[in-house]
PDB file of C-alpha atoms in Angstrom:
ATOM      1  CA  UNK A   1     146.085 131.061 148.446  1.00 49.00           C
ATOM      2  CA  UNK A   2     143.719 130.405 145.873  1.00 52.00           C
ATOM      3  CA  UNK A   3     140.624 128.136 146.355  1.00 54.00           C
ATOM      4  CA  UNK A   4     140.150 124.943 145.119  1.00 54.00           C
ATOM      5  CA  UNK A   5     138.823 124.284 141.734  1.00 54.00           C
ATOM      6  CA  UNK A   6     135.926 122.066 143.140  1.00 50.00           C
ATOM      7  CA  UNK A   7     134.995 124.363 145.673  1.00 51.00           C
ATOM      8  CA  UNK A   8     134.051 127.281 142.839  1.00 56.00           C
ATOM      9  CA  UNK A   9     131.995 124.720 141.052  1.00 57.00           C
ATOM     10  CA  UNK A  10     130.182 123.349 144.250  1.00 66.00           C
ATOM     11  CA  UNK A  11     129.571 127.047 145.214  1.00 84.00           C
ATOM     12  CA  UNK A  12     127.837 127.373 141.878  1.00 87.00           C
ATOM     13  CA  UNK A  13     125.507 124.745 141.937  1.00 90.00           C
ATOM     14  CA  UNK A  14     124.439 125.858 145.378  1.00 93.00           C
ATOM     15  CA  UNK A  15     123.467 128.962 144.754  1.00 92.00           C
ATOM     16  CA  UNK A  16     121.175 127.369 141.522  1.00 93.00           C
ATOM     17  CA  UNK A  17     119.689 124.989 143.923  1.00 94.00           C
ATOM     18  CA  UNK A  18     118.706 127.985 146.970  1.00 94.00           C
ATOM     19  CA  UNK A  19     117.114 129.956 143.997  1.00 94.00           C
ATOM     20  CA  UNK A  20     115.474 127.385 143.175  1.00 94.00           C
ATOM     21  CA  UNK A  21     114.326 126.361 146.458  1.00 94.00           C
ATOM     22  CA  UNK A  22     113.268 130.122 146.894  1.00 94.00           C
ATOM     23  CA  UNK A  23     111.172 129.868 143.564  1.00 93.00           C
ATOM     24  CA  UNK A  24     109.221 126.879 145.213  1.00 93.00           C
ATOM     25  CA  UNK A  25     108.414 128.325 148.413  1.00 93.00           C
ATOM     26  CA  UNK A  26     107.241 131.390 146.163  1.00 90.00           C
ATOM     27  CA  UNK A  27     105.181 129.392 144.164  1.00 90.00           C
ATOM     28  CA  UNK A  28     103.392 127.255 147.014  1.00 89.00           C
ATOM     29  CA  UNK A  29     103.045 130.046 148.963  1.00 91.00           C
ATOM     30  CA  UNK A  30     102.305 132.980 146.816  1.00 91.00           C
ATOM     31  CA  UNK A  31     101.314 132.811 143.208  1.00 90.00           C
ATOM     32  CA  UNK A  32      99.528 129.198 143.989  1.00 91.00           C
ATOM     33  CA  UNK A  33      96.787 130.205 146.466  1.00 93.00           C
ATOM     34  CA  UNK A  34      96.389 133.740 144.616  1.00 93.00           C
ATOM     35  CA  UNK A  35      95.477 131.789 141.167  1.00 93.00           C
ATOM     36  CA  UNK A  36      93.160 129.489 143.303  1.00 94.00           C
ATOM     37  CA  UNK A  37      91.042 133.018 144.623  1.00 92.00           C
ATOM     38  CA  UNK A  38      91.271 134.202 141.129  1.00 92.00           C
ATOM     39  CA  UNK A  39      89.591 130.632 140.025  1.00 94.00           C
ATOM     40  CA  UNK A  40      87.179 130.833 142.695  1.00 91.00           C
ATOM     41  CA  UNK A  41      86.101 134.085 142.118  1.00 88.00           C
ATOM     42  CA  UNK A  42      85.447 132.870 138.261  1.00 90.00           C
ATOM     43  CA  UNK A  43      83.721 130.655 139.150  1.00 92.00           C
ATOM     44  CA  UNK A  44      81.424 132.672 141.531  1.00 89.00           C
ATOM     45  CA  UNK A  45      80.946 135.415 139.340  1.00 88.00           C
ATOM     46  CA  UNK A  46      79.573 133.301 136.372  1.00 88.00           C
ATOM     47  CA  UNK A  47      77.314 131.208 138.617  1.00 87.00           C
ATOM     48  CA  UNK A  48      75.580 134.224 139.663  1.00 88.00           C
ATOM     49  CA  UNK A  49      71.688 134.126 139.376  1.00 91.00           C
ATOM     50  CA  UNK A  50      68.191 136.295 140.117  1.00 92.00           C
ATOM     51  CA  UNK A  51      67.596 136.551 143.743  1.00 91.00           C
ATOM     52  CA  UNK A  52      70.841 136.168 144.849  1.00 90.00           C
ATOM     53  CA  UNK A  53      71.658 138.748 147.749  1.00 93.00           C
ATOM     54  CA  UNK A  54      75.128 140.243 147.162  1.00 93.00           C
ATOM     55  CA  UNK A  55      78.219 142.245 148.503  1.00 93.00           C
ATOM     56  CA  UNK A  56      79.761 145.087 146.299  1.00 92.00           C
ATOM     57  CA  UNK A  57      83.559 145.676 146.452  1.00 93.00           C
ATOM     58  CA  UNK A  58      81.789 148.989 147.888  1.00 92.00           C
ATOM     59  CA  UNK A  59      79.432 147.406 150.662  1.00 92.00           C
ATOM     60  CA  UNK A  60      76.128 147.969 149.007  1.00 93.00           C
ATOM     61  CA  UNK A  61      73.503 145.121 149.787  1.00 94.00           C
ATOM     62  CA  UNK A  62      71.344 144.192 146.960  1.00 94.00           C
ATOM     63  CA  UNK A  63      69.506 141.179 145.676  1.00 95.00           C
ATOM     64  CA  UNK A  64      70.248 140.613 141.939  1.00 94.00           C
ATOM     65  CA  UNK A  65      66.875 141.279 139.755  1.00 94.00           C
ATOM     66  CA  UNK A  66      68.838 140.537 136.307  1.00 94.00           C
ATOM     67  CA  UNK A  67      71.936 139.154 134.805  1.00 93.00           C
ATOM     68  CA  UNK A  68      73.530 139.418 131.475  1.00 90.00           C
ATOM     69  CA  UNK A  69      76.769 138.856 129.783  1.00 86.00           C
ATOM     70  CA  UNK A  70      78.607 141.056 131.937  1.00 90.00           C
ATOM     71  CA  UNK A  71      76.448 143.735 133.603  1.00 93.00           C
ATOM     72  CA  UNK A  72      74.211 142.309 136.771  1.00 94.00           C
ATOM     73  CA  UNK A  73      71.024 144.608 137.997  1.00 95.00           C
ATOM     74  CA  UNK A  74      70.682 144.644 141.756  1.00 95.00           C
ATOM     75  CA  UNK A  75      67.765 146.092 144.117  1.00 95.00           C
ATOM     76  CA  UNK A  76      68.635 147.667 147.153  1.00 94.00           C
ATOM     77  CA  UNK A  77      66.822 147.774 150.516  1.00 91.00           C
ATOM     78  CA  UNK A  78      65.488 151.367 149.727  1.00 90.00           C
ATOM     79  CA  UNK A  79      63.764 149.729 146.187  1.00 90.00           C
ATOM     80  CA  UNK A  80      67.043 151.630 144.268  1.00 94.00           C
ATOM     81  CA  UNK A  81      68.131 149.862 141.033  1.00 96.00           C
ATOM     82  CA  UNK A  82      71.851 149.859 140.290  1.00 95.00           C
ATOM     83  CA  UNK A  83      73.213 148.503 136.907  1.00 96.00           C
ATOM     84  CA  UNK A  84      76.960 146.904 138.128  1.00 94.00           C
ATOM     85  CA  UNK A  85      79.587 145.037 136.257  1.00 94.00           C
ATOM     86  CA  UNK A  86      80.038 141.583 137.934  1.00 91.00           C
ATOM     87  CA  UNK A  87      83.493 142.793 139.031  1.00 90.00           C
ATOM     88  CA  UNK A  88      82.060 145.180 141.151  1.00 91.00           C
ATOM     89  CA  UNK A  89      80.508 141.960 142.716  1.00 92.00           C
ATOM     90  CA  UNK A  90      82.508 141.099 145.874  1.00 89.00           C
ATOM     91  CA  UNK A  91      80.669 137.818 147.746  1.00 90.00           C
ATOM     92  CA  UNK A  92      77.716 136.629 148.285  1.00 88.00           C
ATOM     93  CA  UNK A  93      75.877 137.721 151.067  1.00 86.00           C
ATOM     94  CA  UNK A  94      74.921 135.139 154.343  1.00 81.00           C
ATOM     95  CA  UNK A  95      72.814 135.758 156.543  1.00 59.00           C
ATOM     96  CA  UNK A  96      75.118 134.023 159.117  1.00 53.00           C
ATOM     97  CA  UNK A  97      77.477 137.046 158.590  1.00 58.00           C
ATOM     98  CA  UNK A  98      75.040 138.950 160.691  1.00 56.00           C
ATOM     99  CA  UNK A  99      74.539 136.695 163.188  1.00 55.00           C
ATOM    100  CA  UNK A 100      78.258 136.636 164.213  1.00 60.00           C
ATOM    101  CA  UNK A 101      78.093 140.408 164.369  1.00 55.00           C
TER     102      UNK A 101
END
């Protein structure tokens, strides 16, 4: 027996509507929150200033001596100067990390 001409059509417009649905659930739970870190981390990264103490993607420490368009100049605890894109630049460094530790 063949199937019903309504039931082919029905069957079409459900499987539009799951990928769909999929999409959504995708979106909120994927590509939204990882364009909110990428904003965030904007926004950190051009709102850095001298004496801020920073975390490389690396784990250095350093306090930033100097910024400029895109290179930042940190001092480390031994007095070393390293010249670092602000990519390299991971977070911000609290002193309430090491209390927790």
């Amino acid at each position: 027996m063949a199937p019903a001409e309504g039931a082919e059509e029905g069957s079409g417009m459900q499987t539009i509507i799951m990928f769909g649905a999929i999409f959504l659930v995708f979106y909120f739970f994927m590509i939204r929150p990882q364009m909110k870190k990428q904003k965030e981390a904007k926004k950190f990264k051009e709102s850095l200033i001298n004496g801020t103490k920073i975390v490389t993607i690396g784990g250095i420490h350093g306090k930033i001596l100097e910024v400029k368009d895109d290179i930042v100049i940190i001092e480390t605890e031994g007095g070393n100067k390293l010249k670092l894109e602000k990519n390299a630049i991971s977070k911000e460094f609290a002193a309430e990390e090491m209390e927790k530790k």
